[in-house]
mmCIF file of C-alpha atoms in Angstrom:
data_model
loop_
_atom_site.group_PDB
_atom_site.id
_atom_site.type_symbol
_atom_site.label_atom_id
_atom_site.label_comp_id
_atom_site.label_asym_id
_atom_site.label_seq_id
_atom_site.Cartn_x
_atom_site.Cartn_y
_atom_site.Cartn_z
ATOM 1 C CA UNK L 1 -9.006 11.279 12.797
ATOM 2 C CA UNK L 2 -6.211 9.941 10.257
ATOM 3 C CA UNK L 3 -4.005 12.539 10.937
ATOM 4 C CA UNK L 4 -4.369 12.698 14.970
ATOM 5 C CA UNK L 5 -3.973 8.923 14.819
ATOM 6 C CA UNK L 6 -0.625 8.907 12.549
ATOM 7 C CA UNK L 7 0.623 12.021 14.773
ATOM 8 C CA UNK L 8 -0.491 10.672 18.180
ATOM 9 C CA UNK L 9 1.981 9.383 20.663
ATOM 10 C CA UNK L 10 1.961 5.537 21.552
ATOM 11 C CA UNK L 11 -0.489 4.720 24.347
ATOM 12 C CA UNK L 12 -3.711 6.340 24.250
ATOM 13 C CA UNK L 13 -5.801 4.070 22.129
ATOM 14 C CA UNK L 14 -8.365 5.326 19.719
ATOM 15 C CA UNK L 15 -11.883 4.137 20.279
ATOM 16 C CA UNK L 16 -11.637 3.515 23.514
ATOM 17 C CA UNK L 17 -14.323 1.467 25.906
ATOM 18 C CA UNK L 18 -15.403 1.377 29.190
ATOM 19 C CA UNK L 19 -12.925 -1.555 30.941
ATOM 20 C CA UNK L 20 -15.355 -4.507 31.595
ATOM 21 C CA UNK L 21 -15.819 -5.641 35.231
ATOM 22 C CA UNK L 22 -14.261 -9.421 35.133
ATOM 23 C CA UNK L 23 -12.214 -9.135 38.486
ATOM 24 C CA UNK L 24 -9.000 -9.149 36.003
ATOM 25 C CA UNK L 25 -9.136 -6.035 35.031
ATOM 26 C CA UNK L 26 -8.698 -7.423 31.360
ATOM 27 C CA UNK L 27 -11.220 -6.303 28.571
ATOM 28 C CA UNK L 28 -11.846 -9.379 27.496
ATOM 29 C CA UNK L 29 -12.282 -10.183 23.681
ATOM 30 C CA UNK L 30 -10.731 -6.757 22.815
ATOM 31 C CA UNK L 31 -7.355 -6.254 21.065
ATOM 32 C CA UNK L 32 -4.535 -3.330 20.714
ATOM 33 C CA UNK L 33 -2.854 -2.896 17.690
ATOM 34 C CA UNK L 34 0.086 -0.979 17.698
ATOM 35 C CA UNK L 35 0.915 0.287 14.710
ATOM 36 C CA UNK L 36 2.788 2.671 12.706
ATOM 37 C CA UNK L 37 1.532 5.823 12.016
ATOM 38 C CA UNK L 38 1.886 5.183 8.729
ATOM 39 C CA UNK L 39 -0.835 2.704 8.562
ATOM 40 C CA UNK L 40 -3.479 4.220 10.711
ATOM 41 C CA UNK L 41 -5.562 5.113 7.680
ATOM 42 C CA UNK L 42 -5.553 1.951 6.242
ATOM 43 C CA UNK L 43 -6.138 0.141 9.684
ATOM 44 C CA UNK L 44 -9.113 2.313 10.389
ATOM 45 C CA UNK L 45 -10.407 1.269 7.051
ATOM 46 C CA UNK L 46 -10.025 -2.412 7.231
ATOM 47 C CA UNK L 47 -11.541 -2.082 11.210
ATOM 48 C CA UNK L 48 -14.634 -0.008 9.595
ATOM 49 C CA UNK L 49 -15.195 -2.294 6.356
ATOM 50 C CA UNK L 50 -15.101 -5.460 8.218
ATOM 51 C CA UNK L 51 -16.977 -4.088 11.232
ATOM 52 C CA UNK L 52 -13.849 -5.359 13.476
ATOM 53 C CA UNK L 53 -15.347 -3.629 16.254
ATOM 54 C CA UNK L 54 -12.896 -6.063 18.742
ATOM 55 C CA UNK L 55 -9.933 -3.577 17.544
ATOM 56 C CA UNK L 56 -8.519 -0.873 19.568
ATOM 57 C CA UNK L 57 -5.653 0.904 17.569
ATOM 58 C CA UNK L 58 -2.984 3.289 19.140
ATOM 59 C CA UNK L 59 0.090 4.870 16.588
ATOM 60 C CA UNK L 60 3.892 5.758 17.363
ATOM 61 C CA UNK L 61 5.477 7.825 14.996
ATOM 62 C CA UNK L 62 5.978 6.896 11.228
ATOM 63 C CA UNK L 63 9.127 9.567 11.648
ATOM 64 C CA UNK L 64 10.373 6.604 13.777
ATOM 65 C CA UNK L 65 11.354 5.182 10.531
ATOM 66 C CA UNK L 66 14.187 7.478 10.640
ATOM 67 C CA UNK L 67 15.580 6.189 13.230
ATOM 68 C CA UNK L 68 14.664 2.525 13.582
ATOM 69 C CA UNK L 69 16.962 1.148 16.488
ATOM 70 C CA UNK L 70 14.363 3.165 18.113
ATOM 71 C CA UNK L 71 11.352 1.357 17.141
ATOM 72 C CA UNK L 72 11.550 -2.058 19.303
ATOM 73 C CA UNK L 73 12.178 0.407 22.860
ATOM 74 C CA UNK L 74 9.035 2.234 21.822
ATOM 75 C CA UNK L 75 6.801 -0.697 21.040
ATOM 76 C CA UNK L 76 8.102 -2.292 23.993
ATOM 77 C CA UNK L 77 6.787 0.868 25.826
ATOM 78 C CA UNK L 78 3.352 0.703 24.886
ATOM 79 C CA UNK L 79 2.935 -3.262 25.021
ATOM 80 C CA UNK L 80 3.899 -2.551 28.791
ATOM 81 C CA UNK L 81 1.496 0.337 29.192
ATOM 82 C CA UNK L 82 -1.490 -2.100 28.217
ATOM 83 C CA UNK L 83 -0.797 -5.347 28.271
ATOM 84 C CA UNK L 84 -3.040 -5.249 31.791
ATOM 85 C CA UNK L 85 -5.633 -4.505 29.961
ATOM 86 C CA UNK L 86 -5.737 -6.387 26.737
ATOM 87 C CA UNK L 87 -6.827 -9.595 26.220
ATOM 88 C CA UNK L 88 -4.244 -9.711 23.145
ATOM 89 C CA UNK L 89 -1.997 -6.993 21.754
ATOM 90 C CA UNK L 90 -0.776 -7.229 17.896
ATOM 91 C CA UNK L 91 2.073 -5.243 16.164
ATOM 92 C CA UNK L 92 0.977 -3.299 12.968
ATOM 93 C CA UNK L 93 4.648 -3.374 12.432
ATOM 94 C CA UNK L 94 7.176 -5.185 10.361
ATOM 95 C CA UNK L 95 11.132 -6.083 11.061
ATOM 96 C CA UNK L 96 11.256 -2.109 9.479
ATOM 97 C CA UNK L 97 15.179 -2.164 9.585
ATOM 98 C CA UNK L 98 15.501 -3.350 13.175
ATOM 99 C CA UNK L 99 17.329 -6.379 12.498
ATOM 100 C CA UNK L 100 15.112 -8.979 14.772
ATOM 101 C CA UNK L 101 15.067 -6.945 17.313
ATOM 102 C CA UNK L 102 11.362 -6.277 16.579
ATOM 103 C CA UNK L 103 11.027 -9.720 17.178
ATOM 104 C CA UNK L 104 12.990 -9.994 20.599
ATOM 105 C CA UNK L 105 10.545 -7.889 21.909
ATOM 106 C CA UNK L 106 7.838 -9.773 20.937
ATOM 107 C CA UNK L 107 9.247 -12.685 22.233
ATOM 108 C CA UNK L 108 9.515 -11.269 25.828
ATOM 109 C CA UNK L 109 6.038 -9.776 25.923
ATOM 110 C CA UNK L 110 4.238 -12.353 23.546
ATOM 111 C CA UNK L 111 2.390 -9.940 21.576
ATOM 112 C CA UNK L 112 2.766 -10.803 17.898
ATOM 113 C CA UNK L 113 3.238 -8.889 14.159
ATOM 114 C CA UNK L 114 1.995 -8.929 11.126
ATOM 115 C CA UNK L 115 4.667 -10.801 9.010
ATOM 116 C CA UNK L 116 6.980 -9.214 6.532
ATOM 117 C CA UNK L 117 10.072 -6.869 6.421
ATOM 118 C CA UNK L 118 7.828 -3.930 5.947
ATOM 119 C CA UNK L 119 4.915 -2.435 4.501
ATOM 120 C CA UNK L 120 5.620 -3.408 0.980
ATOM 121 C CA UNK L 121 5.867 -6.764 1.606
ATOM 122 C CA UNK L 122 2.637 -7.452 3.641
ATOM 123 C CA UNK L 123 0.688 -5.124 1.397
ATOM 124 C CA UNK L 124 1.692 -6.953 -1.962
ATOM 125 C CA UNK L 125 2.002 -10.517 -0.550
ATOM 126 C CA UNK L 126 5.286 -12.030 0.386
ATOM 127 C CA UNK L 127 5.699 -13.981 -1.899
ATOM 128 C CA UNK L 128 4.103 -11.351 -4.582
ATOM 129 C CA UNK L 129 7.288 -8.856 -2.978
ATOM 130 C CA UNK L 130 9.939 -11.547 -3.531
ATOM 131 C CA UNK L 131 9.466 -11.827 -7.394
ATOM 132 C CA UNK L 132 8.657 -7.258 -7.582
ATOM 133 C CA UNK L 133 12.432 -7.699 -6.018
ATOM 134 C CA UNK L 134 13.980 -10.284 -8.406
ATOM 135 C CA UNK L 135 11.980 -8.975 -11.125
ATOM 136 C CA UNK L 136 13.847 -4.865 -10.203
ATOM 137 C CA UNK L 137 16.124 -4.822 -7.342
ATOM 138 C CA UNK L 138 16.774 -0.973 -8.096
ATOM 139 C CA UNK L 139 13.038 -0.229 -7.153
ATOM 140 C CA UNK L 140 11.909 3.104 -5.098
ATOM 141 C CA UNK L 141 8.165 2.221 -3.166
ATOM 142 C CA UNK L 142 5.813 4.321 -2.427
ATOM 143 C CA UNK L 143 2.538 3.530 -0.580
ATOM 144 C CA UNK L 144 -0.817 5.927 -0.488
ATOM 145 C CA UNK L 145 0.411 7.138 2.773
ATOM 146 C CA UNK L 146 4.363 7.808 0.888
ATOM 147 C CA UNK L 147 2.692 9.562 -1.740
ATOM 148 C CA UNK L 148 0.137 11.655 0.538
ATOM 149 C CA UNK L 149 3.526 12.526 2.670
ATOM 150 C CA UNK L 150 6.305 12.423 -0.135
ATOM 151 C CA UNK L 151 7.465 16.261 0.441
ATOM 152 C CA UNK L 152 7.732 15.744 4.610
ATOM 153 C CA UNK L 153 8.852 12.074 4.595
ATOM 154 C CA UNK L 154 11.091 11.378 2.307
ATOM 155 C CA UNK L 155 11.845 15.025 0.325
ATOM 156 C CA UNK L 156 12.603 16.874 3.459
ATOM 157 C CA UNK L 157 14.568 14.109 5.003
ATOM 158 C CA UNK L 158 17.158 13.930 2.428
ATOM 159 C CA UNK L 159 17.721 17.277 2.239
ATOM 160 C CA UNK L 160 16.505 17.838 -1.463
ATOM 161 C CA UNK L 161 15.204 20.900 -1.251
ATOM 162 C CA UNK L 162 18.214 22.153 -0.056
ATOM 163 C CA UNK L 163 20.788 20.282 -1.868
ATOM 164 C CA UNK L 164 18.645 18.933 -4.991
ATOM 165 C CA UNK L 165 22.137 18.007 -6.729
ATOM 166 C CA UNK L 166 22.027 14.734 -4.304
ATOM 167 C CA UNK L 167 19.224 13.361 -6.155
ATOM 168 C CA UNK L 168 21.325 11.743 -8.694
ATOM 169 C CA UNK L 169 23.469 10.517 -5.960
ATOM 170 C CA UNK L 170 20.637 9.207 -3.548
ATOM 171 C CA UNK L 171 18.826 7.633 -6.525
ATOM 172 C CA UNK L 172 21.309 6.660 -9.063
ATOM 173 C CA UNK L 173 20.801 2.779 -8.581
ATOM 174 C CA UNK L 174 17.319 3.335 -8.906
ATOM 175 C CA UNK L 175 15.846 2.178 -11.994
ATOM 176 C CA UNK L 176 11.534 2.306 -11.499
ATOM 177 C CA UNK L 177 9.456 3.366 -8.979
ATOM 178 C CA UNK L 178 6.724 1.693 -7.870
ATOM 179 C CA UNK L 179 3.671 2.707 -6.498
ATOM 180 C CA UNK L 180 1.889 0.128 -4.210
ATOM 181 C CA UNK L 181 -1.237 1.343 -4.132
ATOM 182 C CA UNK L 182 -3.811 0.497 -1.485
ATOM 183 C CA UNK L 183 -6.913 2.546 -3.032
ATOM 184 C CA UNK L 184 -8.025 3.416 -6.352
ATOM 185 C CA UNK L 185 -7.611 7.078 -5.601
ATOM 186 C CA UNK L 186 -6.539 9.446 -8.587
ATOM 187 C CA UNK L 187 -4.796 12.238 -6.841
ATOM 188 C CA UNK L 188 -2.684 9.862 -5.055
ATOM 189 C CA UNK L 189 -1.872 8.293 -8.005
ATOM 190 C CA UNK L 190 -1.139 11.895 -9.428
ATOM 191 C CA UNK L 191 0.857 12.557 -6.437
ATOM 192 C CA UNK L 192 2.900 9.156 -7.006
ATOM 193 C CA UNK L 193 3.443 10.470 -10.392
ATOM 194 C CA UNK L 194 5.077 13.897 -9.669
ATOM 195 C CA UNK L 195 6.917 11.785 -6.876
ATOM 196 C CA UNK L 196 8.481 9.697 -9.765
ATOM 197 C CA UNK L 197 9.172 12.527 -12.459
ATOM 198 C CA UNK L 198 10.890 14.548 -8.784
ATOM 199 C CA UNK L 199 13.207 11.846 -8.559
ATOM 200 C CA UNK L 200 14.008 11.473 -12.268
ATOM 201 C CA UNK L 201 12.809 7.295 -11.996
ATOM 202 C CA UNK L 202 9.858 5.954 -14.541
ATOM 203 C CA UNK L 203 7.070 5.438 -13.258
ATOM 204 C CA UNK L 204 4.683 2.242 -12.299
ATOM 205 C CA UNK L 205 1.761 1.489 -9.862
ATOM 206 C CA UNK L 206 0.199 -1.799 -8.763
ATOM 207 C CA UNK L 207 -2.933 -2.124 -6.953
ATOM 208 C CA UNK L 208 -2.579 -4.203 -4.067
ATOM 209 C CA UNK L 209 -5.375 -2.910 -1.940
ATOM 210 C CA UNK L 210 -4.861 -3.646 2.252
ATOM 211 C CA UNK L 211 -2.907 -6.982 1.660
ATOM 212 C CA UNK L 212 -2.071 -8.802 4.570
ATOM 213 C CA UNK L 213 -3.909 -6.792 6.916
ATOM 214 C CA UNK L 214 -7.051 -7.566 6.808
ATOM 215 C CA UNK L 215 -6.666 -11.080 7.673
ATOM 216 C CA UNK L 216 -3.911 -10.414 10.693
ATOM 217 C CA UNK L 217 -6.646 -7.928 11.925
ATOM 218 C CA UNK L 218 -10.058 -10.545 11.642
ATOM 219 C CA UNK L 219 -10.740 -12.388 14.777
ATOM 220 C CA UNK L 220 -10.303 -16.092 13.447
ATOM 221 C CA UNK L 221 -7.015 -14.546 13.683
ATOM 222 C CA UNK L 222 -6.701 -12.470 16.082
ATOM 223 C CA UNK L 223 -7.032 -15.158 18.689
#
C-alpha cells in the first residue's frame, strides 16, 4: 500500500467509504488529506496508531518536487474533484518552493495545510528547524522516505551517476547532513549513512518521529 499510495495519481482516495445518504451528498465527519507522496507512509501510520479512522488520504507525486510551480495547479485539481464530497479537505503539504502560491489556493478553496516550508520543518518543530538552520545553514536533509528513495530522488535527478564530478559542485556549501528521522529503523539509518559518505558530507541523525502531523491530522483539529 505505501508504494501505490506515494505512486498514485491525485484523486482516488485510499480507504474509501460508502457516501452517506444526508441529501448533501457530503460524507459528513470525514476528511481528505492531500498529501505528498512523500508522506503517505508516515500518514498511514499516524491514521493507524491513532485509530483516525475520520481520514481519507489521496497522494500526487513526490517527483512534483521537481517541478514545484506545478504543485498549487495540481492540488487545486484534486480539492475541486472532492470538495463535494468532503466535509473538510486538509493539505499534507507545505509552501515546498511555491512561493505562497500554495497558500492562494487555499485561500480560494478554503481547505487548509499543515504549517511549515516543508517537511523538515513540520517534522522537527518550527521552531526546533529555525535554530537546526542558525545552528548549520550548509545542511543537506534527508527524511526516512529521502533515504528509502536517495538513488531515484535525489541521485538520479542530478545526474550523478552520469556526471559524478558535479558532486563537489552541487554540494560544496554543504557542510553536514542531517538525517531527520521519523522511525527508529536501522537500515534507514544505514541507508542515510551511505547517502552521507555518497555525497562526501559528515554525517548526523535526529529523531524527530511524525512531528507536526499527528496533531494537524487528530480531529480536535481537524475541525
Amino acid at each position: 500500500m505505501f508504494e501505490e499510495a506515494a505512486d498514485m495519481q491525485g484523486g482516488v482516495p485510499l480507504f474509501p467509504i460508502e457516501p452517506q445518504d444526508t441529501g448533501t451528498g457530503q460524507k459528513v465527519g470525514r476528511i481528505l488529506v492531500i498529501a505528498c507522496g512523500a508522506l503517505a507512509r508516515e500518514i498511514i501510520a499516524v491514521r493507524d496508531q491513532n485509530a483516525f479512522e475520520h481520514i481519507d488520504l489521496t497522494c500526487l507525486p513526490a517527483q512534483l518536487h521537481n517541478t514545484p510551480d506545478k504543485i498549487p495547479d495540481e492540488v487545486r485539481r484534486v480539492i475541486t474533484l472532492n470538495q463535494d464530497v468532503y466535509s473538510d479537505i486538509l493539505i499534507a503539504y507545505g509552501d515546498c518552493g511555491t512561493g505562497g502560491l500554495l497558500d492562494k489556493v487555499l485561500e480560494e478553496t478554503g481547505a487548509r495545510r499543515i504549517e511549515g516550508a516543508h517537511c523538515y520543518a513540520f517534522f522537527t518543530g518550527l521552531e526546533a528547524f529555525d535554530a537546526l538552520e542558525e545552528d548549520q545553514l550548509g545542511t543537506f536533509y534527508l527524511t526516512d522516505f529521502l533515504a528509502r528513495h536517495f538513488q531515484t530522488m535525489v541521485i538520479e535527478p542530478l545526474g550523478l551517476d552520469w556526471h559524478p564530478h558535479l558532486r563537489d559542485m552541487y554540494f560544496a556549501h554543504y557542510s553536514r547532513l542531517l538525517y531527520i528521522a521519523q522511525t527508529n529503523d536501522p537500515e534507514l539509518e544505514q541507508a542515510a549513512r551511505a547517502a552521507a559518505e555518497r555525497l562526501g558530507l559528515p554525517f548526523e541523525m535526529k529523531q524527530t518521529g511524525y512531528g507536526l502531523l499527528t496533531d494537524f491530522l487528530s480531529p480536535d483539529e481537524s475541525v
